[in-house]
Amino acid sequence: MASFIQMALDHFPITLLLLGLLAALVSLLSTRRQRNAERVASTLLRWFLVFSVGLSFLTSFVMHSFFGATVAHAIGWAPSPFQFEVGTASLGYALVAFLAAFGSLSLRLAALVGPAAFLWGGAAGRLIQAQHVPAQIPGYLDSMLAANLFIPLVGFVLLAWQAKAQSRRSVFARSRL
């Protein structure tokens, strides 16, 4: 059990992605409402925003703002006052994600764009700095890099699916008039 918990923590973004998927499945299975493409896409995106963006960036806020020295040490950097700024930016992303989870498609897009730029920028920074970082720092170029690249893509795919499903419903509704 301890190794399972350690693995979940070592791959925190993937753990949150899976928890969001589980929450979406529970939500979909526990309702009597029709499960059409729009509802499924919207529900998956809602719980993605809650877990993979909201809770992930809320955790980043707490870790960078209150445990900055520990985080810096874990990734091989010296503590810096900029960690608090990263933390507060993360708090902003988290708050927008929580609002967007129950908001419009436009707000959901906004909740994905900022974190995607941040995560993809972080991935680029990791790749550029990889030649200067000791190889023994765990997580620097493995699961966190993959998550920085993959998680935003999942969000945009879900957003596109929801937008397509909504537009199909709109076309269908207009054709019945």
GROMACS .gro file of N, CA and C in nm:
model
  531
    1MET      N    1   0.082  -0.119   0.000
    1MET     CA    2   0.000   0.000   0.000
    1MET      C    3   0.087   0.126   0.000
    2ALA      N    4   0.194   0.123   0.077
    2ALA     CA    5   0.283   0.239   0.083
    2ALA      C    6   0.344   0.268  -0.053
    3SER      N    7   0.381   0.164  -0.127
    3SER     CA    8   0.439   0.187  -0.260
    3SER      C    9   0.335   0.242  -0.358
    4PHE      N   10   0.209   0.201  -0.342
    4PHE     CA   11   0.102   0.254  -0.426
    4PHE      C   12   0.081   0.403  -0.399
    5ILE      N   13   0.079   0.440  -0.272
    5ILE     CA   14   0.063   0.581  -0.234
    5ILE      C   15   0.181   0.662  -0.286
    6GLN      N   16   0.302   0.608  -0.272
    6GLN     CA   17   0.421   0.678  -0.321
    6GLN      C   18   0.414   0.698  -0.472
    7MET      N   19   0.370   0.595  -0.544
    7MET     CA   20   0.358   0.606  -0.690
    7MET      C   21   0.253   0.713  -0.726
    8ALA      N   22   0.140   0.716  -0.655
    8ALA     CA   23   0.036   0.815  -0.681
    8ALA      C   24   0.089   0.957  -0.658
    9LEU      N   25   0.170   0.975  -0.555
    9LEU     CA   26   0.227   1.107  -0.526
    9LEU      C   27   0.337   1.143  -0.626
   10ASP      N   28   0.417   1.045  -0.667
   10ASP     CA   29   0.523   1.071  -0.764
   10ASP      C   30   0.468   1.112  -0.900
   11HIS      N   31   0.349   1.065  -0.930
   11HIS     CA   32   0.283   1.095  -1.058
   11HIS      C   33   0.153   1.170  -1.033
   12PHE      N   34   0.163   1.273  -0.950
   12PHE     CA   35   0.048   1.348  -0.902
   12PHE      C   36  -0.045   1.399  -1.012
   13PRO      N   37   0.005   1.460  -1.120
   13PRO     CA   38  -0.087   1.507  -1.225
   13PRO      C   39  -0.166   1.393  -1.290
   14ILE      N   40  -0.104   1.280  -1.309
   14ILE     CA   41  -0.174   1.165  -1.368
   14ILE      C   42  -0.275   1.110  -1.267
   15THR      N   43  -0.239   1.108  -1.140
   15THR     CA   44  -0.332   1.065  -1.035
   15THR      C   45  -0.456   1.153  -1.035
   16LEU      N   46  -0.436   1.285  -1.044
   16LEU     CA   47  -0.551   1.376  -1.046
   16LEU      C   48  -0.634   1.357  -1.173
   17LEU      N   49  -0.570   1.333  -1.286
   17LEU     CA   50  -0.643   1.307  -1.410
   17LEU      C   51  -0.732   1.183  -1.393
   18LEU      N   52  -0.678   1.078  -1.335
   18LEU     CA   53  -0.755   0.955  -1.313
   18LEU      C   54  -0.867   0.976  -1.211
   19LEU      N   55  -0.842   1.052  -1.107
   19LEU     CA   56  -0.947   1.083  -1.009
   19LEU      C   57  -1.059   1.165  -1.073
   20GLY      N   58  -1.024   1.257  -1.161
   20GLY     CA   59  -1.124   1.334  -1.233
   20GLY      C   60  -1.209   1.246  -1.324
   21LEU      N   61  -1.144   1.151  -1.390
   21LEU     CA   62  -1.217   1.056  -1.475
   21LEU      C   63  -1.312   0.972  -1.389
   22LEU      N   64  -1.265   0.928  -1.274
   22LEU     CA   65  -1.349   0.850  -1.184
   22LEU      C   66  -1.469   0.933  -1.136
   23ALA      N   67  -1.446   1.057  -1.099
   23ALA     CA   68  -1.555   1.145  -1.055
   23ALA      C   69  -1.656   1.166  -1.167
   24ALA      N   70  -1.608   1.182  -1.290
   24ALA     CA   71  -1.698   1.199  -1.404
   24ALA      C   72  -1.782   1.074  -1.426
   25LEU      N   73  -1.721   0.958  -1.416
   25LEU     CA   74  -1.795   0.833  -1.434
   25LEU      C   75  -1.901   0.816  -1.326
   26VAL      N   76  -1.866   0.845  -1.202
   26VAL     CA   77  -1.963   0.837  -1.093
   26VAL      C   78  -2.077   0.935  -1.119
   27SER      N   79  -2.045   1.055  -1.160
   27SER     CA   80  -2.146   1.157  -1.190
   27SER      C   81  -2.240   1.110  -1.301
   28LEU      N   82  -2.183   1.056  -1.407
   28LEU     CA   83  -2.265   1.011  -1.520
   28LEU      C   84  -2.351   0.890  -1.483
   29LEU      N   85  -2.296   0.800  -1.405
   29LEU     CA   86  -2.370   0.678  -1.370
   29LEU      C   87  -2.474   0.700  -1.260
   30SER      N   88  -2.459   0.807  -1.184
   30SER     CA   89  -2.550   0.830  -1.072
   30SER      C   90  -2.668   0.920  -1.107
   31THR      N   91  -2.683   0.955  -1.233
   31THR     CA   92  -2.795   1.040  -1.274
   31THR      C   93  -2.887   0.963  -1.367
   32ARG      N   94  -3.012   1.003  -1.367
   32ARG     CA   95  -3.109   0.942  -1.458
   32ARG      C   96  -3.119   1.023  -1.588
   33ARG      N   97  -3.047   1.133  -1.594
   33ARG     CA   98  -3.052   1.218  -1.713
   33ARG      C   99  -2.989   1.146  -1.831
   34GLN      N  100  -3.034   1.181  -1.949
   34GLN     CA  101  -2.985   1.119  -2.072
   34GLN      C  102  -2.835   1.142  -2.087
   35ARG      N  103  -2.766   1.036  -2.129
   35ARG     CA  104  -2.621   1.045  -2.148
   35ARG      C  105  -2.590   1.060  -2.296
   36ASN      N  106  -2.611   1.179  -2.349
   36ASN     CA  107  -2.577   1.205  -2.488
   36ASN      C  108  -2.433   1.256  -2.496
   37ALA      N  109  -2.383   1.275  -2.617
   37ALA     CA  110  -2.243   1.315  -2.635
   37ALA      C  111  -2.213   1.447  -2.564
   38GLU      N  112  -2.306   1.541  -2.571
   38GLU     CA  113  -2.281   1.671  -2.507
   38GLU      C  114  -2.270   1.656  -2.355
   39ARG      N  115  -2.359   1.578  -2.295
   39ARG     CA  116  -2.354   1.560  -2.149
   39ARG      C  117  -2.227   1.489  -2.107
   40VAL      N  118  -2.188   1.385  -2.180
   40VAL     CA  119  -2.067   1.311  -2.146
   40VAL      C  120  -1.944   1.401  -2.158
   41ALA      N  121  -1.934   1.473  -2.270
   41ALA     CA  122  -1.819   1.562  -2.291
   41ALA      C  123  -1.814   1.671  -2.185
   42SER      N  124  -1.930   1.731  -2.156
   42SER     CA  125  -1.935   1.838  -2.057
   42SER      C  126  -1.898   1.787  -1.918
   43THR      N  127  -1.946   1.668  -1.883
   43THR     CA  128  -1.916   1.611  -1.752
   43THR      C  129  -1.768   1.576  -1.740
   44LEU      N  130  -1.712   1.515  -1.843
   44LEU     CA  131  -1.568   1.483  -1.841
   44LEU      C  132  -1.485   1.610  -1.828
   45LEU      N  133  -1.521   1.714  -1.904
   45LEU     CA  134  -1.445   1.839  -1.898
   45LEU      C  135  -1.463   1.905  -1.761
   46ARG      N  136  -1.585   1.903  -1.706
   46ARG     CA  137  -1.608   1.962  -1.574
   46ARG      C  138  -1.513   1.902  -1.471
   47TRP      N  139  -1.507   1.769  -1.464
   47TRP     CA  140  -1.425   1.705  -1.361
   47TRP      C  141  -1.276   1.712  -1.394
   48PHE      N  142  -1.243   1.722  -1.522
   48PHE     CA  143  -1.104   1.750  -1.561
   48PHE      C  144  -1.063   1.886  -1.504
   49LEU      N  145  -1.150   1.987  -1.521
   49LEU     CA  146  -1.119   2.121  -1.471
   49LEU      C  147  -1.107   2.121  -1.318
   50VAL      N  148  -1.193   2.049  -1.251
   50VAL     CA  149  -1.188   2.045  -1.104
   50VAL      C  150  -1.058   1.979  -1.058
   51PHE      N  151  -1.025   1.863  -1.114
   51PHE     CA  152  -0.910   1.787  -1.064
   51PHE      C  153  -0.778   1.828  -1.130
   52SER      N  154  -0.771   1.816  -1.263
   52SER     CA  155  -0.642   1.834  -1.333
   52SER      C  156  -0.597   1.978  -1.341
   53VAL      N  157  -0.690   2.071  -1.331
   53VAL     CA  158  -0.650   2.212  -1.330
   53VAL      C  159  -0.670   2.270  -1.190
   54GLY      N  160  -0.792   2.265  -1.139
   54GLY     CA  161  -0.822   2.327  -1.010
   54GLY      C  162  -0.741   2.273  -0.893
   55LEU      N  163  -0.756   2.145  -0.866
   55LEU     CA  164  -0.683   2.086  -0.751
   55LEU      C  165  -0.533   2.081  -0.775
   56SER      N  166  -0.493   2.058  -0.899
   56SER     CA  167  -0.350   2.055  -0.929
   56SER      C  168  -0.285   2.191  -0.901
   57PHE      N  169  -0.347   2.297  -0.950
   57PHE     CA  170  -0.288   2.429  -0.930
   57PHE      C  171  -0.310   2.481  -0.788
   58LEU      N  172  -0.417   2.437  -0.721
   58LEU     CA  173  -0.432   2.472  -0.580
   58LEU      C  174  -0.320   2.408  -0.498
   59THR      N  175  -0.286   2.285  -0.531
   59THR     CA  176  -0.173   2.219  -0.464
   59THR      C  177  -0.043   2.292  -0.494
   60SER      N  178  -0.026   2.335  -0.618
   60SER     CA  179   0.093   2.413  -0.655
   60SER      C  180   0.101   2.542  -0.574
   61PHE      N  181  -0.013   2.608  -0.557
   61PHE     CA  182  -0.017   2.730  -0.476
   61PHE      C  183   0.031   2.701  -0.334
   62VAL      N  184  -0.023   2.599  -0.272
   62VAL     CA  185   0.014   2.566  -0.134
   62VAL      C  186   0.162   2.530  -0.126
   63MET      N  187   0.207   2.444  -0.216
   63MET     CA  188   0.346   2.397  -0.210
   63MET      C  189   0.445   2.510  -0.235
   64HIS      N  190   0.423   2.591  -0.340
   64HIS     CA  191   0.518   2.698  -0.372
   64HIS      C  192   0.510   2.814  -0.273
   65SER      N  193   0.392   2.840  -0.218
   65SER     CA  194   0.376   2.955  -0.129
   65SER      C  195   0.417   2.926   0.014
   66PHE      N  196   0.393   2.804   0.061
   66PHE     CA  197   0.417   2.773   0.201
   66PHE      C  198   0.529   2.673   0.225
   67PHE      N  199   0.567   2.599   0.123
   67PHE     CA  200   0.675   2.500   0.136
   67PHE      C  201   0.777   2.519   0.024
   68GLY      N  202   0.803   2.643  -0.010
   68GLY     CA  203   0.889   2.677  -0.123
   68GLY      C  204   1.028   2.617  -0.116
   69ALA      N  205   1.089   2.619   0.001
   69ALA     CA  206   1.225   2.565   0.014
   69ALA      C  207   1.226   2.415  -0.014
   70THR      N  208   1.125   2.345   0.034
   70THR     CA  209   1.116   2.200   0.011
   70THR      C  210   1.098   2.170  -0.138
   71VAL      N  211   1.009   2.245  -0.203
   71VAL     CA  212   0.985   2.225  -0.346
   71VAL      C  213   1.111   2.256  -0.426
   72ALA      N  214   1.176   2.367  -0.394
   72ALA     CA  215   1.299   2.403  -0.466
   72ALA      C  216   1.404   2.294  -0.452
   73HIS      N  217   1.423   2.246  -0.333
   73HIS     CA  218   1.521   2.140  -0.309
   73HIS      C  219   1.486   2.014  -0.387
   74ALA      N  220   1.357   1.979  -0.389
   74ALA     CA  221   1.313   1.856  -0.456
   74ALA      C  222   1.342   1.859  -0.607
   75ILE      N  223   1.338   1.978  -0.667
   75ILE     CA  224   1.363   1.985  -0.811
   75ILE      C  225   1.502   2.038  -0.844
   76GLY      N  226   1.586   2.054  -0.743
   76GLY     CA  227   1.725   2.088  -0.767
   76GLY      C  228   1.755   2.235  -0.784
   77TRP      N  229   1.668   2.323  -0.734
   77TRP     CA  230   1.690   2.466  -0.745
   77TRP      C  231   1.705   2.528  -0.608
   78ALA      N  232   1.763   2.644  -0.603
   78ALA     CA  233   1.773   2.719  -0.477
   78ALA      C  234   1.639   2.787  -0.451
   79PRO      N  235   1.599   2.798  -0.325
   79PRO     CA  236   1.475   2.871  -0.292
   79PRO      C  237   1.482   3.013  -0.346
   80SER      N  238   1.367   3.065  -0.386
   80SER     CA  239   1.361   3.198  -0.446
   80SER      C  240   1.230   3.266  -0.408
   81PRO      N  241   1.234   3.399  -0.394
   81PRO     CA  242   1.108   3.470  -0.366
   81PRO      C  243   1.008   3.458  -0.482
   82PHE      N  244   1.055   3.420  -0.600
   82PHE     CA  245   0.965   3.403  -0.713
   82PHE      C  246   0.871   3.284  -0.694
   83GLN      N  247   0.904   3.196  -0.604
   83GLN     CA  248   0.816   3.081  -0.580
   83GLN      C  249   0.681   3.127  -0.528
   84PHE      N  250   0.678   3.231  -0.448
   84PHE     CA  251   0.550   3.282  -0.400
   84PHE      C  252   0.469   3.338  -0.518
   85GLU      N  253   0.536   3.401  -0.612
   85GLU     CA  254   0.467   3.452  -0.730
   85GLU      C  255   0.411   3.337  -0.815
   86VAL      N  256   0.489   3.231  -0.831
   86VAL     CA  257   0.439   3.113  -0.901
   86VAL      C  258   0.318   3.057  -0.826
   87GLY      N  259   0.327   3.055  -0.694
   87GLY     CA  260   0.217   3.007  -0.612
   87GLY      C  261   0.090   3.087  -0.631
   88THR      N  262   0.102   3.219  -0.630
   88THR     CA  263  -0.019   3.300  -0.645
   88THR      C  264  -0.075   3.294  -0.787
   89ALA      N  265   0.011   3.281  -0.886
   89ALA     CA  266  -0.039   3.259  -1.023
   89ALA      C  267  -0.114   3.126  -1.029
   90SER      N  268  -0.061   3.025  -0.962
   90SER     CA  269  -0.128   2.894  -0.957
   90SER      C  270  -0.264   2.906  -0.889
   91LEU      N  271  -0.273   2.987  -0.785
   91LEU     CA  272  -0.401   3.008  -0.720
   91LEU      C  273  -0.502   3.070  -0.817
   92GLY      N  274  -0.457   3.165  -0.896
   92GLY     CA  275  -0.546   3.225  -0.996
   92GLY      C  276  -0.597   3.122  -1.096
   93TYR      N  277  -0.509   3.037  -1.146
   93TYR     CA  278  -0.551   2.932  -1.240
   93TYR      C  279  -0.652   2.838  -1.174
   94ALA      N  280  -0.628   2.803  -1.048
   94ALA     CA  281  -0.717   2.713  -0.976
   94ALA      C  282  -0.856   2.774  -0.961
   95LEU      N  283  -0.862   2.900  -0.922
   95LEU     CA  284  -0.991   2.965  -0.901
   95LEU      C  285  -1.071   2.974  -1.030
   96VAL      N  286  -1.004   3.010  -1.139
   96VAL     CA  287  -1.074   3.016  -1.268
   96VAL      C  288  -1.122   2.878  -1.310
   97ALA      N  289  -1.043   2.776  -1.286
   97ALA     CA  290  -1.084   2.639  -1.321
   97ALA      C  291  -1.207   2.597  -1.242
   98PHE      N  292  -1.211   2.629  -1.112
   98PHE     CA  293  -1.327   2.592  -1.032
   98PHE      C  294  -1.453   2.663  -1.081
   99LEU      N  295  -1.439   2.790  -1.118
   99LEU     CA  296  -1.554   2.863  -1.174
   99LEU      C  297  -1.595   2.806  -1.309
  100ALA      N  298  -1.498   2.776  -1.393
  100ALA     CA  299  -1.527   2.727  -1.528
  100ALA      C  300  -1.587   2.587  -1.529
  101ALA      N  301  -1.560   2.510  -1.426
  101ALA     CA  302  -1.613   2.374  -1.421
  101ALA      C  303  -1.765   2.376  -1.433
  102PHE      N  304  -1.827   2.482  -1.385
  102PHE     CA  305  -1.973   2.493  -1.390
  102PHE      C  306  -2.016   2.612  -1.475
  103GLY      N  307  -1.926   2.657  -1.564
  103GLY     CA  308  -1.953   2.775  -1.645
  103GLY      C  309  -1.968   2.743  -1.792
  104SER      N  310  -1.963   2.845  -1.870
  104SER     CA  311  -1.985   2.836  -2.015
  104SER      C  312  -1.863   2.776  -2.085
  105LEU      N  313  -1.885   2.743  -2.210
  105LEU     CA  314  -1.777   2.690  -2.292
  105LEU      C  315  -1.664   2.793  -2.306
  106SER      N  316  -1.699   2.919  -2.319
  106SER     CA  317  -1.597   3.025  -2.330
  106SER      C  318  -1.512   3.035  -2.203
  107LEU      N  319  -1.577   3.025  -2.089
  107LEU     CA  320  -1.502   3.030  -1.962
  107LEU      C  321  -1.414   2.906  -1.948
  108ARG      N  322  -1.463   2.793  -1.996
  108ARG     CA  323  -1.383   2.671  -1.992
  108ARG      C  324  -1.258   2.686  -2.080
  109LEU      N  325  -1.273   2.749  -2.196
  109LEU     CA  326  -1.157   2.775  -2.282
  109LEU      C  327  -1.057   2.863  -2.208
  110ALA      N  328  -1.106   2.968  -2.145
  110ALA     CA  329  -1.018   3.059  -2.071
  110ALA      C  330  -0.945   2.986  -1.958
  111ALA      N  331  -1.015   2.892  -1.895
  111ALA     CA  332  -0.955   2.817  -1.784
  111ALA      C  333  -0.848   2.720  -1.832
  112LEU      N  334  -0.846   2.689  -1.960
  112LEU     CA  335  -0.745   2.598  -2.015
  112LEU      C  336  -0.625   2.671  -2.075
  113VAL      N  337  -0.648   2.788  -2.132
  113VAL     CA  338  -0.540   2.857  -2.206
  113VAL      C  339  -0.425   2.898  -2.116
  114GLY      N  340  -0.454   2.964  -2.003
  114GLY     CA  341  -0.346   3.008  -1.913
  114GLY      C  342  -0.262   2.893  -1.859
  115PRO      N  343  -0.326   2.793  -1.799
  115PRO     CA  344  -0.248   2.679  -1.751
  115PRO      C  345  -0.172   2.606  -1.862
  116ALA      N  346  -0.230   2.598  -1.982
  116ALA     CA  347  -0.159   2.532  -2.092
  116ALA      C  348  -0.032   2.608  -2.126
  117ALA      N  349  -0.041   2.740  -2.134
  117ALA     CA  350   0.079   2.821  -2.162
  117ALA      C  351   0.182   2.802  -2.053
  118PHE      N  352   0.138   2.801  -1.928
  118PHE     CA  353   0.228   2.782  -1.815
  118PHE      C  354   0.295   2.644  -1.821
  119LEU      N  355   0.215   2.538  -1.840
  119LEU     CA  356   0.269   2.402  -1.841
  119LEU      C  357   0.359   2.377  -1.961
  120TRP      N  358   0.318   2.423  -2.079
  120TRP     CA  359   0.402   2.404  -2.197
  120TRP      C  360   0.530   2.487  -2.187
  121GLY      N  361   0.520   2.606  -2.129
  121GLY     CA  362   0.640   2.685  -2.105
  121GLY      C  363   0.733   2.616  -2.007
  122GLY      N  364   0.674   2.557  -1.902
  122GLY     CA  365   0.753   2.480  -1.806
  122GLY      C  366   0.821   2.361  -1.871
  123ALA      N  367   0.750   2.294  -1.961
  123ALA     CA  368   0.810   2.180  -2.032
  123ALA      C  369   0.927   2.226  -2.118
  124ALA      N  370   0.909   2.337  -2.187
  124ALA     CA  371   1.018   2.390  -2.269
  124ALA      C  372   1.138   2.427  -2.181
  125GLY      N  373   1.110   2.490  -2.068
  125GLY     CA  374   1.217   2.526  -1.975
  125GLY      C  375   1.291   2.403  -1.924
  126ARG      N  376   1.218   2.298  -1.893
  126ARG     CA  377   1.282   2.175  -1.846
  126ARG      C  378   1.373   2.117  -1.954
  127LEU      N  379   1.326   2.117  -2.077
  127LEU     CA  380   1.407   2.063  -2.186
  127LEU      C  381   1.532   2.147  -2.209
  128ILE      N  382   1.517   2.279  -2.204
  128ILE     CA  383   1.631   2.369  -2.225
  128ILE      C  384   1.732   2.355  -2.111
  129GLN      N  385   1.683   2.345  -1.988
  129GLN     CA  386   1.771   2.339  -1.872
  129GLN      C  387   1.824   2.199  -1.842
  130ALA      N  388   1.774   2.098  -1.913
  130ALA     CA  389   1.811   1.959  -1.884
  130ALA      C  390   1.962   1.937  -1.887
  131GLN      N  391   2.032   2.010  -1.970
  131GLN     CA  392   2.177   1.991  -1.978
  131GLN      C  393   2.250   2.043  -1.856
  132HIS      N  394   2.181   2.126  -1.774
  132HIS     CA  395   2.244   2.185  -1.656
  132HIS      C  396   2.198   2.121  -1.526
  133VAL      N  397   2.102   2.029  -1.534
  133VAL     CA  398   2.043   1.970  -1.414
  133VAL      C  399   2.102   1.833  -1.392
  134PRO      N  400   2.145   1.805  -1.270
  134PRO     CA  401   2.201   1.671  -1.242
  134PRO      C  402   2.098   1.562  -1.273
  135ALA      N  403   2.143   1.455  -1.332
  135ALA     CA  404   2.055   1.345  -1.373
  135ALA      C  405   1.986   1.278  -1.256
  136GLN      N  406   2.040   1.291  -1.135
  136GLN     CA  407   1.981   1.220  -1.023
  136GLN      C  408   1.858   1.290  -0.965
  137ILE      N  409   1.821   1.406  -1.013
  137ILE     CA  410   1.702   1.472  -0.960
  137ILE      C  411   1.579   1.400  -1.013
  138PRO      N  412   1.504   1.333  -0.925
  138PRO     CA  413   1.390   1.253  -0.970
  138PRO      C  414   1.278   1.341  -1.023
  139GLY      N  415   1.216   1.295  -1.129
  139GLY     CA  416   1.099   1.363  -1.181
  139GLY      C  417   1.127   1.481  -1.271
  140TYR      N  418   1.252   1.520  -1.286
  140TYR     CA  419   1.278   1.642  -1.363
  140TYR      C  420   1.244   1.625  -1.510
  141LEU      N  421   1.277   1.512  -1.566
  141LEU     CA  422   1.250   1.491  -1.708
  141LEU      C  423   1.163   1.369  -1.736
  142ASP      N  424   1.093   1.319  -1.637
  142ASP     CA  425   1.012   1.202  -1.665
  142ASP      C  426   0.863   1.233  -1.654
  143SER      N  427   0.800   1.193  -1.548
  143SER     CA  428   0.655   1.204  -1.541
  143SER      C  429   0.606   1.349  -1.540
  144MET      N  430   0.677   1.439  -1.476
  144MET     CA  431   0.631   1.578  -1.473
  144MET      C  432   0.641   1.642  -1.611
  145LEU      N  433   0.744   1.612  -1.684
  145LEU     CA  434   0.756   1.664  -1.820
  145LEU      C  435   0.643   1.609  -1.906
  146ALA      N  436   0.619   1.480  -1.897
  146ALA     CA  437   0.511   1.419  -1.974
  146ALA      C  438   0.376   1.481  -1.937
  147ALA      N  439   0.354   1.501  -1.809
  147ALA     CA  440   0.228   1.561  -1.764
  147ALA      C  441   0.214   1.704  -1.815
  148ASN      N  442   0.322   1.780  -1.811
  148ASN     CA  443   0.317   1.918  -1.861
  148ASN      C  444   0.278   1.924  -2.008
  149LEU      N  445   0.319   1.825  -2.084
  149LEU     CA  446   0.286   1.821  -2.226
  149LEU      C  447   0.146   1.762  -2.250
  150PHE      N  448   0.111   1.658  -2.177
  150PHE     CA  449  -0.009   1.578  -2.203
  150PHE      C  450  -0.137   1.638  -2.144
  151ILE      N  451  -0.132   1.687  -2.022
  151ILE     CA  452  -0.253   1.734  -1.953
  151ILE      C  453  -0.325   1.844  -2.030
  152PRO      N  454  -0.258   1.948  -2.077
  152PRO     CA  455  -0.331   2.050  -2.154
  152PRO      C  456  -0.396   1.993  -2.281
  153LEU      N  457  -0.328   1.898  -2.346
  153LEU     CA  458  -0.387   1.837  -2.465
  153LEU      C  459  -0.519   1.768  -2.433
  154VAL      N  460  -0.524   1.698  -2.322
  154VAL     CA  461  -0.648   1.631  -2.280
  154VAL      C  462  -0.759   1.736  -2.262
  155GLY      N  463  -0.727   1.845  -2.197
  155GLY     CA  464  -0.826   1.951  -2.176
  155GLY      C  465  -0.879   2.006  -2.306
  156PHE      N  466  -0.790   2.034  -2.401
  156PHE     CA  467  -0.834   2.090  -2.529
  156PHE      C  468  -0.915   1.989  -2.611
  157VAL      N  469  -0.880   1.862  -2.603
  157VAL     CA  470  -0.959   1.759  -2.672
  157VAL      C  471  -1.100   1.752  -2.614
  158LEU      N  472  -1.110   1.754  -2.481
  158LEU     CA  473  -1.242   1.752  -2.418
  158LEU      C  474  -1.323   1.876  -2.452
  159LEU      N  475  -1.257   1.992  -2.456
  159LEU     CA  476  -1.325   2.116  -2.492
  159LEU      C  477  -1.377   2.110  -2.636
  160ALA      N  478  -1.294   2.061  -2.727
  160ALA     CA  479  -1.336   2.049  -2.867
  160ALA      C  480  -1.453   1.952  -2.880
  161TRP      N  481  -1.449   1.843  -2.806
  161TRP     CA  482  -1.558   1.745  -2.809
  161TRP      C  483  -1.688   1.808  -2.760
  162GLN      N  484  -1.680   1.882  -2.649
  162GLN     CA  485  -1.801   1.947  -2.598
  162GLN      C  486  -1.853   2.050  -2.698
  163ALA      N  487  -1.764   2.130  -2.756
  163ALA     CA  488  -1.806   2.232  -2.853
  163ALA      C  489  -1.873   2.168  -2.975
  164LYS      N  490  -1.815   2.060  -3.023
  164LYS     CA  491  -1.873   1.990  -3.138
  164LYS      C  492  -2.010   1.931  -3.104
  165ALA      N  493  -2.022   1.871  -2.987
  165ALA     CA  494  -2.149   1.813  -2.945
  165ALA      C  495  -2.255   1.922  -2.927
  166GLN      N  496  -2.217   2.037  -2.873
  166GLN     CA  497  -2.311   2.147  -2.857
  166GLN      C  498  -2.355   2.201  -2.992
  167SER      N  499  -2.263   2.213  -3.085
  167SER     CA  500  -2.300   2.266  -3.216
  167SER      C  501  -2.391   2.169  -3.291
  168ARG      N  502  -2.371   2.040  -3.275
  168ARG     CA  503  -2.460   1.940  -3.335
  168ARG      C  504  -2.600   1.953  -3.278
  169ARG      N  505  -2.610   1.971  -3.147
  169ARG     CA  506  -2.741   1.987  -3.083
  169ARG      C  507  -2.809   2.112  -3.136
  170SER      N  508  -2.734   2.221  -3.151
  170SER     CA  509  -2.791   2.346  -3.200
  170SER      C  510  -2.842   2.330  -3.342
  171VAL      N  511  -2.765   2.263  -3.427
  171VAL     CA  512  -2.807   2.241  -3.566
  171VAL      C  513  -2.930   2.153  -3.570
  172PHE      N  514  -2.932   2.050  -3.487
  172PHE     CA  515  -3.045   1.958  -3.482
  172PHE      C  516  -3.170   2.031  -3.434
  173ALA      N  517  -3.155   2.113  -3.330
  173ALA     CA  518  -3.271   2.188  -3.275
  173ALA      C  519  -3.325   2.285  -3.378
  174ARG      N  520  -3.239   2.354  -3.454
  174ARG     CA  521  -3.286   2.448  -3.555
  174ARG      C  522  -3.356   2.376  -3.670
  175SER      N  523  -3.308   2.256  -3.704
  175SER     CA  524  -3.367   2.184  -3.816
  175SER      C  525  -3.507   2.130  -3.782
  176ARG      N  526  -3.538   2.116  -3.656
  176ARG     CA  527  -3.669   2.067  -3.616
  176ARG      C  528  -3.773   2.177  -3.614
  177LEU      N  529  -3.732   2.302  -3.622
  177LEU     CA  530  -3.828   2.414  -3.619
  177LEU      C  531  -3.903   2.427  -3.746
   0.00000   0.00000   0.00000
